[in-house]
């Protein structure tokens, strides 16, 4: 058959596509309706065509496994190592969980060792024999080994049995320790260099240095900032270690670039592709080698900042999307945090669920069979280019400030992260962005039974050392933190008073509006942990009054239409003592009757533009919850 498939259909130009879209919009603004302005500083169009890649032919034509590795560092497959981190505070339990993991499909074991930097309790190792016990019987010839020991990394290096070669990584990142604590505590190039030299000479496949993007992303930075800061940190290590006498090729062979992968699915896929491209550009300034010595080793860990401590099964869904993005993006090792990671050290069940996410991706979805499955997608190719360009701008600004260390010590990096964090806090407080189970659709029955989880773990400070580096510390950030604190206070009040604060909804009047506003109020107030009672409907004012007498609520919410609500408030509150009775709120913002409602004793309004954080905080104060 010589005739081309669909040759009878004429080509459609971009102009024709756009004209059809404008027609379908019926006068609505194209930019406002369909163009997405990301938090990363660039716009995403509703559709892309081949002509959008006219200046990106080099990327599309670049083969996997060839410099600059945009498509992949691997030539034939996209398979990755499944990593599982063990953080049990009980040594025998940690060993048992590790053995269980490697027996059930895990390629790489990570041990979280007790430290004061990572925000995780970790495994207590008091002596060399503890580490030897932990590693004994592990099939290290079949699986790779990683550590999360932070400031204790040099001690782990010293204790590691030097009998047979290992594959994996120590996880040491001295400048991360500086950024988290505000002081380096003696950790720096002088501690890192001999470790890298020893591994390069004896264990070339065991990498001593890991550059952690979580230092930035789990503190509130945007994706392009995370990428720029991580690459700038990697470049700083290349510079400092080269100055100390190590070859750039040796440093690169001893480095892992570990990225956090968040829930912005397509942006995250593009981020990994952009990371390989930009690192190749950076490495070329240090070395002319564009062969194996220039390969970046990029790994991924699912984000911690967007995990919630309530309705934790939502975290399984977040982790699944994130792990898929990392795999499709070409990460070489992927670690999925357990769904209840913030509440307790990982147990057998949570570890099983976490690793099964990846096992399903590998064995049932076959994501490892095709190298760079994102290649050729106009959308993803353009996203890769946009993220690379925006990140490169920030990277160049940091270099102009004297490099990563100088920018960190001057506070410029902290300022950028603080600004991004502030935007995110505002977006989540106003529900412009949603955290399911925390700022929207909460599980009202969910309670925090213990305050001993990783989320509530406050590690000790780092001991100061003479001549150390110092800077303003970069704190961790959780998107649900402020709302979760409100809910914690409600639960503490409930424990002290033997009951939870009761809020009664009063759905009255127009059927459509009272139902819609009752559902809105139920979700809104549920985020604060209040006992919100939805009676379904009240047909008369007397029915509503009887409901109030029966339930004896601490607060009321009138759920009705803007046109009717004033009448219902007048009838239901008539004869009541506004000072001694329950707090009265109105769902919606009826501008024409707002003043009259306030005169009748209404103390607040719940509507789509309400600031969730401010409204719930104010309500708690009115209820005497401090």
Coordinates of C-alpha atoms in Angstrom, one line a residue:
X1 CA 0.0 0.0 0.0
X2 CA 1.8 3.1 -1.3
X3 CA -0.9 5.7 -0.3
X4 CA -0.3 7.4 3.0
X5 CA -2.7 6.8 5.8
X6 CA -5.2 9.7 6.2
X7 CA -3.8 11.4 3.1
X8 CA -7.4 12.4 2.1
X9 CA -7.5 14.7 5.2
X10 CA -5.9 18.2 4.5
X11 CA -3.4 19.5 7.0
X12 CA -4.8 22.0 9.6
X13 CA -2.7 25.1 10.3
X14 CA -2.1 26.4 13.8
X15 CA -4.1 29.5 12.9
X16 CA -7.1 27.3 12.0
X17 CA -6.8 25.5 15.3
X18 CA -6.7 28.7 17.2
X19 CA -9.6 30.2 15.3
X20 CA -11.7 27.2 16.1
X21 CA -10.8 27.5 19.8
X22 CA -11.7 31.2 19.9
X23 CA -15.0 30.3 18.3
X24 CA -15.7 27.7 20.9
X25 CA -14.8 30.1 23.7
X26 CA -17.6 32.4 22.5
X27 CA -15.8 35.6 23.3
X28 CA -14.0 34.5 26.5
X29 CA -10.4 35.6 26.8
X30 CA -8.0 32.9 25.4
X31 CA -5.1 33.8 27.7
X32 CA -7.2 33.9 30.9
X33 CA -9.2 30.7 30.0
X34 CA -6.6 28.4 28.6
X35 CA -3.1 29.6 29.2
X36 CA -1.6 28.3 32.4
X37 CA 0.9 30.6 34.1
X38 CA 3.1 28.3 36.3
X39 CA 4.7 29.2 39.6
X40 CA 7.9 28.6 37.7
X41 CA 7.7 31.9 35.8
X42 CA 6.6 30.7 32.3
X43 CA 3.4 30.1 30.5
X44 CA 2.0 26.8 29.2
X45 CA -0.1 26.9 26.1
X46 CA -3.2 24.7 25.7
X47 CA -1.7 23.0 22.7
X48 CA 1.6 22.5 21.0
X49 CA 2.5 21.6 17.4
X50 CA 5.6 20.5 15.5
X51 CA 6.5 24.1 14.6
X52 CA 6.9 24.9 18.3
X53 CA 9.9 22.6 18.3
X54 CA 11.6 24.4 15.4
X55 CA 14.5 25.6 17.6
X56 CA 14.7 22.3 19.5
X57 CA 15.7 19.9 16.7
X58 CA 18.9 19.2 18.6
X59 CA 16.9 17.8 21.5
X60 CA 14.5 15.7 19.4
X61 CA 17.3 14.3 17.4
X62 CA 19.6 13.6 20.3
X63 CA 19.9 9.9 20.9
X64 CA 19.5 8.3 24.3
X65 CA 22.8 7.7 26.1
X66 CA 24.6 10.5 24.1
X67 CA 25.8 13.9 25.3
X68 CA 24.1 16.0 26.6
X69 CA 21.8 13.2 27.8
X70 CA 18.6 15.1 27.6
X71 CA 16.7 11.9 26.6
X72 CA 18.6 9.5 28.9
X73 CA 21.9 8.4 30.2
X74 CA 20.9 4.9 29.0
X75 CA 20.8 3.7 25.4
X76 CA 18.3 0.8 25.3
X77 CA 16.0 0.7 28.3
X78 CA 14.5 2.9 31.0
X79 CA 14.8 0.5 33.9
X80 CA 15.6 2.0 37.3
X81 CA 16.6 0.7 40.7
X82 CA 13.8 0.4 43.3
X83 CA 15.1 1.8 46.5
X84 CA 13.6 1.4 50.0
X85 CA 14.8 3.4 53.0
X86 CA 14.6 1.8 56.5
X87 CA 14.3 4.1 59.5
X88 CA 13.2 2.0 62.4
X89 CA 14.6 3.2 65.7
X90 CA 15.0 -0.5 66.8
X91 CA 18.2 -2.2 65.3
X92 CA 16.9 -5.8 65.0
X93 CA 13.6 -4.5 63.5
X94 CA 15.5 -2.4 61.0
X95 CA 17.6 -5.5 59.9
X96 CA 14.4 -7.6 59.6
X97 CA 12.7 -4.9 57.5
X98 CA 15.7 -4.6 55.2
X99 CA 15.9 -8.4 54.7
X100 CA 12.1 -8.4 53.9
X101 CA 12.5 -5.6 51.4
X102 CA 15.4 -7.2 49.4
X103 CA 13.5 -10.5 49.4
X104 CA 10.5 -8.8 47.8
X105 CA 11.7 -7.0 44.7
X106 CA 13.8 -4.1 46.1
X107 CA 17.1 -3.4 44.3
X108 CA 18.6 -0.9 46.6
X109 CA 18.5 -0.6 50.4
X110 CA 18.9 2.8 52.2
X111 CA 19.5 3.0 55.9
X112 CA 18.4 6.2 57.7
X113 CA 20.9 6.5 60.6
X114 CA 20.0 8.6 63.6
X115 CA 21.0 12.2 62.9
X116 CA 20.0 15.8 63.6
X117 CA 19.6 17.0 60.0
X118 CA 17.1 14.8 58.0
X119 CA 14.1 15.3 60.3
X120 CA 13.8 11.5 60.7
X121 CA 14.5 9.5 63.8
X122 CA 16.6 6.9 62.2
X123 CA 18.4 3.8 63.3
X124 CA 20.6 4.2 66.4
X125 CA 24.1 3.0 65.8
X126 CA 26.3 3.4 68.8
X127 CA 29.4 1.4 67.7
X128 CA 30.9 -0.3 64.7
X129 CA 29.5 -3.6 65.6
X130 CA 25.9 -2.3 65.3
X131 CA 26.6 -1.4 61.6
X132 CA 28.2 -4.8 61.0
X133 CA 25.1 -6.5 62.5
X134 CA 22.9 -4.4 60.3
X135 CA 24.8 -5.3 57.1
X136 CA 25.4 -9.0 58.0
X137 CA 23.5 -11.5 55.7
X138 CA 22.2 -8.7 53.4
X139 CA 22.8 -9.8 49.7
X140 CA 25.0 -6.8 48.8
X141 CA 26.1 -8.7 45.7
X142 CA 22.5 -8.4 44.4
X143 CA 21.4 -5.0 45.8
X144 CA 23.0 -1.6 46.2
X145 CA 23.5 0.1 49.6
X146 CA 22.8 3.7 50.5
X147 CA 22.9 5.7 53.7
X148 CA 21.1 8.8 55.1
X149 CA 23.4 9.7 57.9
X150 CA 23.9 13.4 57.3
X151 CA 26.5 14.7 59.9
X152 CA 27.2 11.1 60.9
X153 CA 28.3 10.2 57.4
X154 CA 32.1 10.3 58.1
X155 CA 31.5 8.0 61.1
X156 CA 29.6 5.5 58.8
X157 CA 32.4 5.7 56.3
X158 CA 34.9 4.9 59.1
X159 CA 32.8 2.0 60.3
X160 CA 32.0 0.4 56.9
X161 CA 33.6 -3.0 56.6
X162 CA 36.3 -2.7 53.9
X163 CA 36.2 -6.4 53.0
X164 CA 34.4 -6.4 49.6
X165 CA 33.5 -3.6 47.1
X166 CA 30.1 -2.0 47.6
X167 CA 27.7 -0.3 45.1
X168 CA 25.6 2.6 46.2
X169 CA 26.3 5.8 48.1
X170 CA 27.2 7.2 51.4
X171 CA 24.9 10.2 51.0
X172 CA 27.3 12.8 52.5
X173 CA 26.4 16.4 51.7
X174 CA 28.3 18.9 53.9
X175 CA 26.7 22.0 52.4
X176 CA 23.3 20.6 53.1
X177 CA 24.3 20.3 56.7
X178 CA 25.3 24.0 56.6
X179 CA 22.0 25.0 55.0
X180 CA 19.8 23.1 57.4
X181 CA 21.6 24.0 60.7
X182 CA 23.0 27.4 59.8
X183 CA 26.5 26.1 60.6
X184 CA 28.7 23.4 59.1
X185 CA 29.9 22.0 62.4
X186 CA 33.3 21.1 60.9
X187 CA 31.8 19.4 57.8
X188 CA 33.3 20.6 54.6
X189 CA 35.7 19.9 51.8
X190 CA 38.4 18.8 54.2
X191 CA 36.1 16.0 55.5
X192 CA 34.7 15.1 52.1
X193 CA 37.8 15.0 49.9
X194 CA 39.6 11.9 51.6
X195 CA 36.3 9.9 51.5
X196 CA 35.9 10.5 47.7
X197 CA 39.5 9.8 47.1
X198 CA 39.3 6.4 48.9
X199 CA 36.1 5.3 47.2
X200 CA 37.3 6.4 43.7
X201 CA 40.4 4.2 44.2
X202 CA 38.8 1.2 45.9
X203 CA 35.0 1.3 45.4
X204 CA 34.4 3.2 42.2
X205 CA 30.8 2.3 42.2
X206 CA 30.1 3.5 45.7
X207 CA 29.6 7.3 45.6
X208 CA 30.5 9.4 48.6
X209 CA 28.8 12.6 47.7
X210 CA 25.0 13.2 47.3
X211 CA 23.6 16.6 46.3
X212 CA 20.1 16.7 47.9
X213 CA 17.5 18.9 46.2
X214 CA 15.3 18.3 49.2
X215 CA 17.3 21.0 51.0
X216 CA 15.4 23.4 48.7
X217 CA 12.2 21.7 47.5
X218 CA 11.1 20.5 50.9
X219 CA 11.7 24.0 52.1
X220 CA 9.3 25.7 49.7
X221 CA 11.2 26.4 46.5
X222 CA 9.6 26.1 43.1
X223 CA 10.8 23.5 40.5
X224 CA 13.0 25.8 38.5
X225 CA 14.6 27.1 41.8
X226 CA 15.1 23.6 43.1
X227 CA 16.8 22.6 39.8
X228 CA 19.0 25.8 39.7
X229 CA 20.0 25.6 43.4
X230 CA 20.8 21.9 43.2
X231 CA 22.9 22.3 40.0
X232 CA 24.6 25.4 41.6
X233 CA 25.4 23.3 44.7
X234 CA 26.8 20.5 42.5
X235 CA 28.9 23.0 40.6
X236 CA 30.2 24.4 43.9
X237 CA 31.4 21.0 44.8
X238 CA 33.1 20.6 41.5
X239 CA 34.9 23.9 42.0
X240 CA 35.9 23.4 45.6
X241 CA 37.1 19.9 45.2
X242 CA 39.0 20.7 42.0
X243 CA 40.7 23.5 43.9
X244 CA 41.5 20.9 46.6
X245 CA 43.2 18.8 44.0
X246 CA 40.6 16.3 42.7
X247 CA 39.9 15.9 39.0
X248 CA 36.4 17.0 37.9
X249 CA 35.9 13.6 36.3
X250 CA 36.6 12.0 39.7
X251 CA 34.2 14.3 41.5
X252 CA 31.5 13.6 38.9
X253 CA 31.9 9.9 39.2
X254 CA 31.5 10.2 43.0
X255 CA 28.4 12.4 42.9
X256 CA 24.7 11.6 43.0
X257 CA 22.2 14.3 42.1
X258 CA 19.2 13.4 44.2
X259 CA 16.0 15.2 43.3
X260 CA 12.7 15.5 45.1
X261 CA 9.8 14.7 42.8
X262 CA 6.5 16.5 43.5
X263 CA 3.0 16.2 42.2
X264 CA 3.3 18.5 39.1
X265 CA 3.4 15.4 36.9
X266 CA 4.5 16.8 33.5
X267 CA 6.7 19.5 35.0
X268 CA 8.5 16.8 37.0
X269 CA 9.1 14.6 34.0
X270 CA 10.5 17.6 32.2
X271 CA 12.7 18.6 35.2
X272 CA 14.7 15.4 35.0
X273 CA 15.3 15.8 31.3
X274 CA 16.3 19.5 31.9
X275 CA 18.6 18.4 34.8
X276 CA 20.7 16.1 32.6
X277 CA 20.9 18.7 29.9
X278 CA 22.1 21.5 32.2
X279 CA 24.5 19.3 34.2
X280 CA 26.2 18.4 31.0
X281 CA 26.5 22.0 30.1
X282 CA 28.0 22.8 33.6
X283 CA 30.4 19.8 33.6
X284 CA 31.7 20.8 30.2
X285 CA 33.1 24.1 31.7
X286 CA 35.2 21.9 34.0
X287 CA 36.1 19.1 31.7
X288 CA 36.3 18.4 27.9
X289 CA 35.3 14.8 28.4
X290 CA 31.8 14.2 27.0
X291 CA 32.0 10.4 27.3
X292 CA 31.3 8.1 30.3
X293 CA 33.1 10.5 32.7
X294 CA 30.5 13.2 32.0
X295 CA 27.5 11.1 32.8
X296 CA 25.3 12.6 35.6
X297 CA 23.9 10.0 38.1
X298 CA 20.4 11.3 38.9
X299 CA 18.1 9.7 41.5
X300 CA 14.7 10.6 42.9
X301 CA 12.8 10.5 46.1
X302 CA 9.1 11.3 46.4
X303 CA 8.4 14.7 48.1
X304 CA 7.9 15.1 51.8
X305 CA 6.6 18.6 51.8
X306 CA 3.2 17.7 50.3
X307 CA 2.5 14.7 52.6
X308 CA -0.3 15.2 55.1
X309 CA -0.6 13.7 58.6
X310 CA -4.4 13.4 58.3
X311 CA -6.1 11.1 55.8
X312 CA -2.7 9.6 55.1
X313 CA -3.9 7.2 52.5
X314 CA -4.0 10.2 50.1
X315 CA -0.2 10.1 50.4
X316 CA -0.2 6.7 48.5
X317 CA -1.8 8.4 45.5
X318 CA 0.6 11.3 45.6
X319 CA 3.6 9.0 45.8
X320 CA 2.3 6.9 42.8
X321 CA 2.0 9.9 40.5
X322 CA 5.4 11.2 41.7
X323 CA 7.2 7.8 41.2
X324 CA 5.7 7.6 37.7
X325 CA 7.1 11.0 36.8
X326 CA 10.5 10.1 38.1
X327 CA 10.6 6.8 36.2
X328 CA 9.4 8.4 32.9
X329 CA 11.8 11.3 33.4
X330 CA 14.7 8.8 33.5
X331 CA 15.8 8.7 37.2
X332 CA 18.3 5.9 37.8
X333 CA 17.1 5.1 41.4
X334 CA 13.7 5.9 42.8
X335 CA 12.7 5.9 46.4
X336 CA 9.0 6.1 47.5
X337 CA 8.4 7.5 51.0
X338 CA 5.9 5.4 53.0
X339 CA 2.4 6.9 53.2
X340 CA 2.6 7.3 57.0
X341 CA 6.2 8.5 57.0
X342 CA 5.4 11.7 58.9
X343 CA 3.5 9.8 61.7
X344 CA 5.9 6.9 62.5
X345 CA 8.9 5.0 61.3
X346 CA 8.2 2.8 58.3
X347 CA 6.7 -0.7 59.3
X348 CA 6.3 -3.8 57.2
X349 CA 2.9 -2.7 55.8
X350 CA 3.8 0.8 54.8
X351 CA 7.1 -0.4 53.2
X352 CA 5.3 -3.1 51.3
X353 CA 2.8 -0.5 49.8
X354 CA 5.7 1.8 48.9
X355 CA 7.7 -0.7 47.1
X356 CA 4.6 -2.2 45.4
X357 CA 4.0 1.1 43.7
X358 CA 7.2 0.7 41.9
X359 CA 6.9 -3.0 41.3
X360 CA 3.6 -2.4 39.6
X361 CA 5.2 0.3 37.4
X362 CA 7.9 -2.1 36.4
X363 CA 6.1 -5.4 36.0
X364 CA 2.6 -4.4 35.0
X365 CA 3.0 -0.9 33.4
X366 CA 6.3 -1.8 31.8
X367 CA 7.7 1.7 32.3
X368 CA 11.2 0.5 32.1
X369 CA 10.9 -1.1 28.7
X370 CA 11.1 2.0 26.5
X371 CA 14.0 4.5 26.9
X372 CA 12.8 8.1 27.2
X373 CA 9.0 7.6 26.7
X374 CA 8.6 11.4 26.9
X375 CA 10.6 12.0 23.7
X376 CA 8.7 13.5 20.8
X377 CA 5.9 14.9 22.8
X378 CA 5.6 18.5 21.7
X379 CA 4.3 19.5 25.2
X380 CA 7.1 17.7 27.1
X381 CA 9.8 18.9 24.8
X382 CA 8.7 22.5 25.2
X383 CA 8.3 22.1 29.0
X384 CA 11.9 20.7 29.2
X385 CA 13.2 23.7 27.3
X386 CA 11.2 26.2 29.4
X387 CA 12.3 24.7 32.7
X388 CA 15.9 24.5 31.5
X389 CA 15.9 28.2 30.4
X390 CA 14.3 29.5 33.6
X391 CA 16.6 27.4 35.8
X392 CA 19.7 28.5 33.8
X393 CA 18.8 32.1 34.5
X394 CA 18.7 31.6 38.2
X395 CA 21.9 29.4 38.1
X396 CA 23.7 32.3 36.3
X397 CA 22.5 34.8 38.9
X398 CA 23.9 32.6 41.6
X399 CA 27.2 32.3 39.8
X400 CA 27.3 36.1 39.4
X401 CA 26.8 36.3 43.2
X402 CA 30.0 34.3 43.7
X403 CA 28.6 30.8 43.5
X404 CA 26.4 28.7 45.7
X405 CA 28.3 29.1 49.0
X406 CA 28.6 32.8 48.6
X407 CA 24.9 33.2 47.7
X408 CA 23.9 31.0 50.6
X409 CA 26.0 32.9 53.1
X410 CA 24.7 36.2 51.8
X411 CA 21.2 35.0 52.3
X412 CA 20.1 35.4 48.7
X413 CA 19.1 31.8 48.3
X414 CA 17.2 31.8 51.5
X415 CA 15.4 35.0 50.3
X416 CA 14.3 33.3 47.1
X417 CA 13.0 30.3 48.9
X418 CA 11.2 32.4 51.5
X419 CA 9.4 34.3 48.7
X420 CA 8.3 31.1 47.0
X421 CA 7.3 29.6 50.4
X422 CA 5.2 32.7 51.2
X423 CA 3.4 32.5 47.8
X424 CA 2.6 28.8 48.5
X425 CA 1.4 29.5 52.0
X426 CA -0.9 32.2 50.7
X427 CA -2.2 29.9 47.9
X428 CA -3.0 27.1 50.3
X429 CA -4.5 29.4 52.9
X430 CA -6.9 30.8 50.2
X431 CA -7.3 27.3 48.7
X432 CA -6.0 28.5 45.3
X433 CA -4.0 25.3 45.7
X434 CA -5.5 22.3 47.4
X435 CA -4.0 19.7 49.7
X436 CA -6.6 16.9 49.7
X437 CA -7.5 15.8 53.2
X438 CA -6.0 18.9 54.8
X439 CA -7.4 22.0 53.1
X440 CA -10.2 20.3 51.2
X441 CA -12.4 17.3 51.8
X442 CA -11.0 16.4 55.2
X443 CA -11.7 13.1 56.9
X444 CA -13.5 14.4 60.1
X445 CA -13.1 11.0 61.9
X446 CA -9.3 11.0 61.6
X447 CA -7.4 11.8 64.7
X448 CA -3.7 12.0 65.6
X449 CA -3.2 9.4 68.3
X450 CA 0.5 10.2 69.1
X451 CA 2.8 13.1 68.8
X452 CA 5.9 10.9 68.5
X453 CA 6.0 10.7 64.7
X454 CA 8.7 12.2 62.4
X455 CA 6.5 15.3 61.8
X456 CA 6.9 16.1 65.5
X457 CA 10.5 15.1 65.8
X458 CA 12.8 18.1 66.6
X459 CA 16.4 16.9 66.3
X460 CA 19.2 18.5 68.4
X461 CA 21.4 21.2 67.1
X462 CA 24.8 20.8 65.5
X463 CA 27.8 21.4 67.7
X464 CA 29.8 24.5 66.7
X465 CA 33.4 24.1 65.5
X466 CA 36.1 26.7 65.1
X467 CA 36.4 28.1 61.6
X468 CA 33.1 26.6 60.4
X469 CA 30.9 28.1 57.7
X470 CA 27.8 29.8 58.8
X471 CA 24.6 31.1 57.2
X472 CA 20.9 31.6 57.9
X473 CA 19.3 28.1 58.3
X474 CA 16.8 26.9 55.7
X475 CA 13.8 25.3 57.6
X476 CA 11.6 22.5 56.3
X477 CA 8.2 23.3 54.9
X478 CA 5.0 21.3 54.8
X479 CA 2.0 22.6 52.7
X480 CA -0.5 21.5 55.3
X481 CA 1.5 22.6 58.4
X482 CA -0.5 25.7 59.4
X483 CA -4.0 24.1 58.9
X484 CA -2.8 20.9 60.7
X485 CA -1.7 23.0 63.7
X486 CA -5.2 24.4 63.9
X487 CA -6.6 20.9 63.9
X488 CA -4.1 19.8 66.5
X489 CA -5.4 22.6 68.8
X490 CA -9.0 21.5 68.3
X491 CA -8.1 17.9 69.2
X492 CA -6.2 19.1 72.3
X493 CA -9.2 21.2 73.4
X494 CA -11.4 18.1 72.9
X495 CA -9.1 16.0 75.1
X496 CA -9.2 18.6 77.9
X497 CA -13.0 19.2 77.7
X498 CA -14.2 15.7 76.9
X499 CA -16.1 16.9 73.8
X500 CA -15.3 18.5 70.5
X501 CA -16.5 22.0 69.5
X502 CA -19.9 21.5 67.9
X503 CA -21.0 23.6 64.9
X504 CA -24.5 23.1 63.6
X505 CA -25.4 23.9 60.0
X506 CA -28.8 25.5 59.3
X507 CA -29.7 24.6 55.7
X508 CA -32.8 26.7 55.0
X509 CA -34.7 28.1 52.0
X510 CA -33.8 27.5 48.4
X511 CA -33.0 23.8 48.0
X512 CA -30.1 24.2 45.5
X513 CA -28.3 26.9 47.5
X514 CA -28.8 25.4 51.0
X515 CA -27.4 22.1 49.8
X516 CA -24.4 23.7 48.0
X517 CA -23.5 25.9 50.9
X518 CA -24.0 23.2 53.5
X519 CA -21.5 21.0 51.6
X520 CA -19.1 23.9 51.3
X521 CA -19.3 24.7 55.0
X522 CA -19.0 21.1 56.0
X523 CA -15.6 20.8 54.2
X524 CA -14.4 24.3 55.2
X525 CA -15.0 23.9 58.9
X526 CA -14.0 20.2 58.9
X527 CA -10.4 21.3 58.1
X528 CA -10.3 22.8 61.6
X529 CA -11.3 19.5 63.2
X530 CA -14.6 20.8 64.4
X531 CA -17.6 18.5 64.9
X532 CA -19.8 19.8 62.1
X533 CA -23.4 18.6 62.1
X534 CA -25.4 18.7 58.9
X535 CA -29.1 17.9 59.7
X536 CA -29.9 17.8 56.0
X537 CA -32.6 20.5 55.9
X538 CA -34.8 22.7 58.1
X539 CA -38.1 23.6 56.5
X540 CA -39.2 26.3 59.0
X541 CA -37.6 28.6 61.5
X542 CA -39.2 26.7 64.3
X543 CA -37.6 23.5 63.0
X544 CA -34.2 25.2 63.1
X545 CA -34.8 26.6 66.6
X546 CA -35.7 23.1 67.8
X547 CA -32.5 21.8 66.2
X548 CA -30.4 24.4 68.1
X549 CA -32.1 23.5 71.4
X550 CA -31.5 19.8 70.8
X551 CA -27.8 20.0 69.7
X552 CA -26.7 22.9 71.9
X553 CA -24.0 23.9 69.4
X554 CA -21.1 26.3 70.0
X555 CA -21.6 27.9 66.6
X556 CA -24.2 28.1 63.9
X557 CA -23.8 28.4 60.1
X558 CA -26.8 29.7 58.1
X559 CA -26.8 28.0 54.7
X560 CA -29.2 29.7 52.3
X561 CA -29.3 32.0 49.3
X562 CA -28.1 35.6 49.4
X563 CA -31.6 36.8 48.8
X564 CA -33.2 34.8 51.6
X565 CA -30.6 34.6 54.3
X566 CA -31.4 37.9 56.1
X567 CA -35.1 36.7 56.5
X568 CA -34.0 33.4 58.0
X569 CA -31.4 35.0 60.4
X570 CA -34.1 37.4 61.6
X571 CA -36.6 34.6 62.3
X572 CA -34.2 32.1 63.8
X573 CA -32.2 34.5 66.0
X574 CA -35.3 36.5 67.2
X575 CA -35.5 36.5 70.9
X576 CA -32.0 35.0 71.4
X577 CA -29.2 36.4 73.3
X578 CA -26.5 37.2 70.8
X579 CA -23.8 37.5 73.5
X580 CA -24.5 34.2 75.3
X581 CA -25.8 32.1 72.5
X582 CA -23.8 30.2 69.9
X583 CA -21.6 32.1 67.5
X584 CA -23.5 32.9 64.3
X585 CA -21.9 32.6 60.8
X586 CA -23.3 32.8 57.3
X587 CA -22.2 30.7 54.4
X588 CA -21.7 33.1 51.4
X589 CA -21.1 36.8 51.2
X590 CA -24.4 38.6 50.7
X591 CA -23.1 42.1 50.0
X592 CA -26.5 43.8 50.0
X593 CA -27.4 42.5 53.5
X594 CA -24.0 42.1 55.1
X595 CA -24.4 45.1 57.4
X596 CA -27.9 44.1 58.5
X597 CA -26.7 40.6 59.2
X598 CA -23.8 41.9 61.4
X599 CA -26.3 44.1 63.3
X600 CA -28.3 40.9 64.0
X601 CA -25.3 39.2 65.6
X602 CA -23.7 37.4 62.6
X603 CA -19.9 37.3 63.4
X604 CA -18.5 36.0 60.2
X605 CA -19.0 34.8 56.6
X606 CA -17.7 31.6 55.0
X607 CA -17.2 32.0 51.2
X608 CA -15.0 30.9 48.3
X609 CA -12.7 33.8 48.8
X610 CA -12.3 33.3 52.5
X611 CA -8.8 32.8 53.8
X612 CA -9.1 29.3 55.3
X613 CA -6.2 29.8 57.8
X614 CA -7.3 33.2 59.1
X615 CA -11.0 32.2 59.3
X616 CA -10.4 29.0 61.3
X617 CA -7.9 30.8 63.6
X618 CA -10.4 33.5 64.3
X619 CA -13.2 31.0 65.0
X620 CA -10.9 29.1 67.4
X621 CA -10.3 32.3 69.3
X622 CA -14.0 33.0 69.5
X623 CA -14.6 29.5 70.8
X624 CA -11.8 29.8 73.4
X625 CA -9.5 27.4 71.8
X626 CA -5.9 28.7 72.1

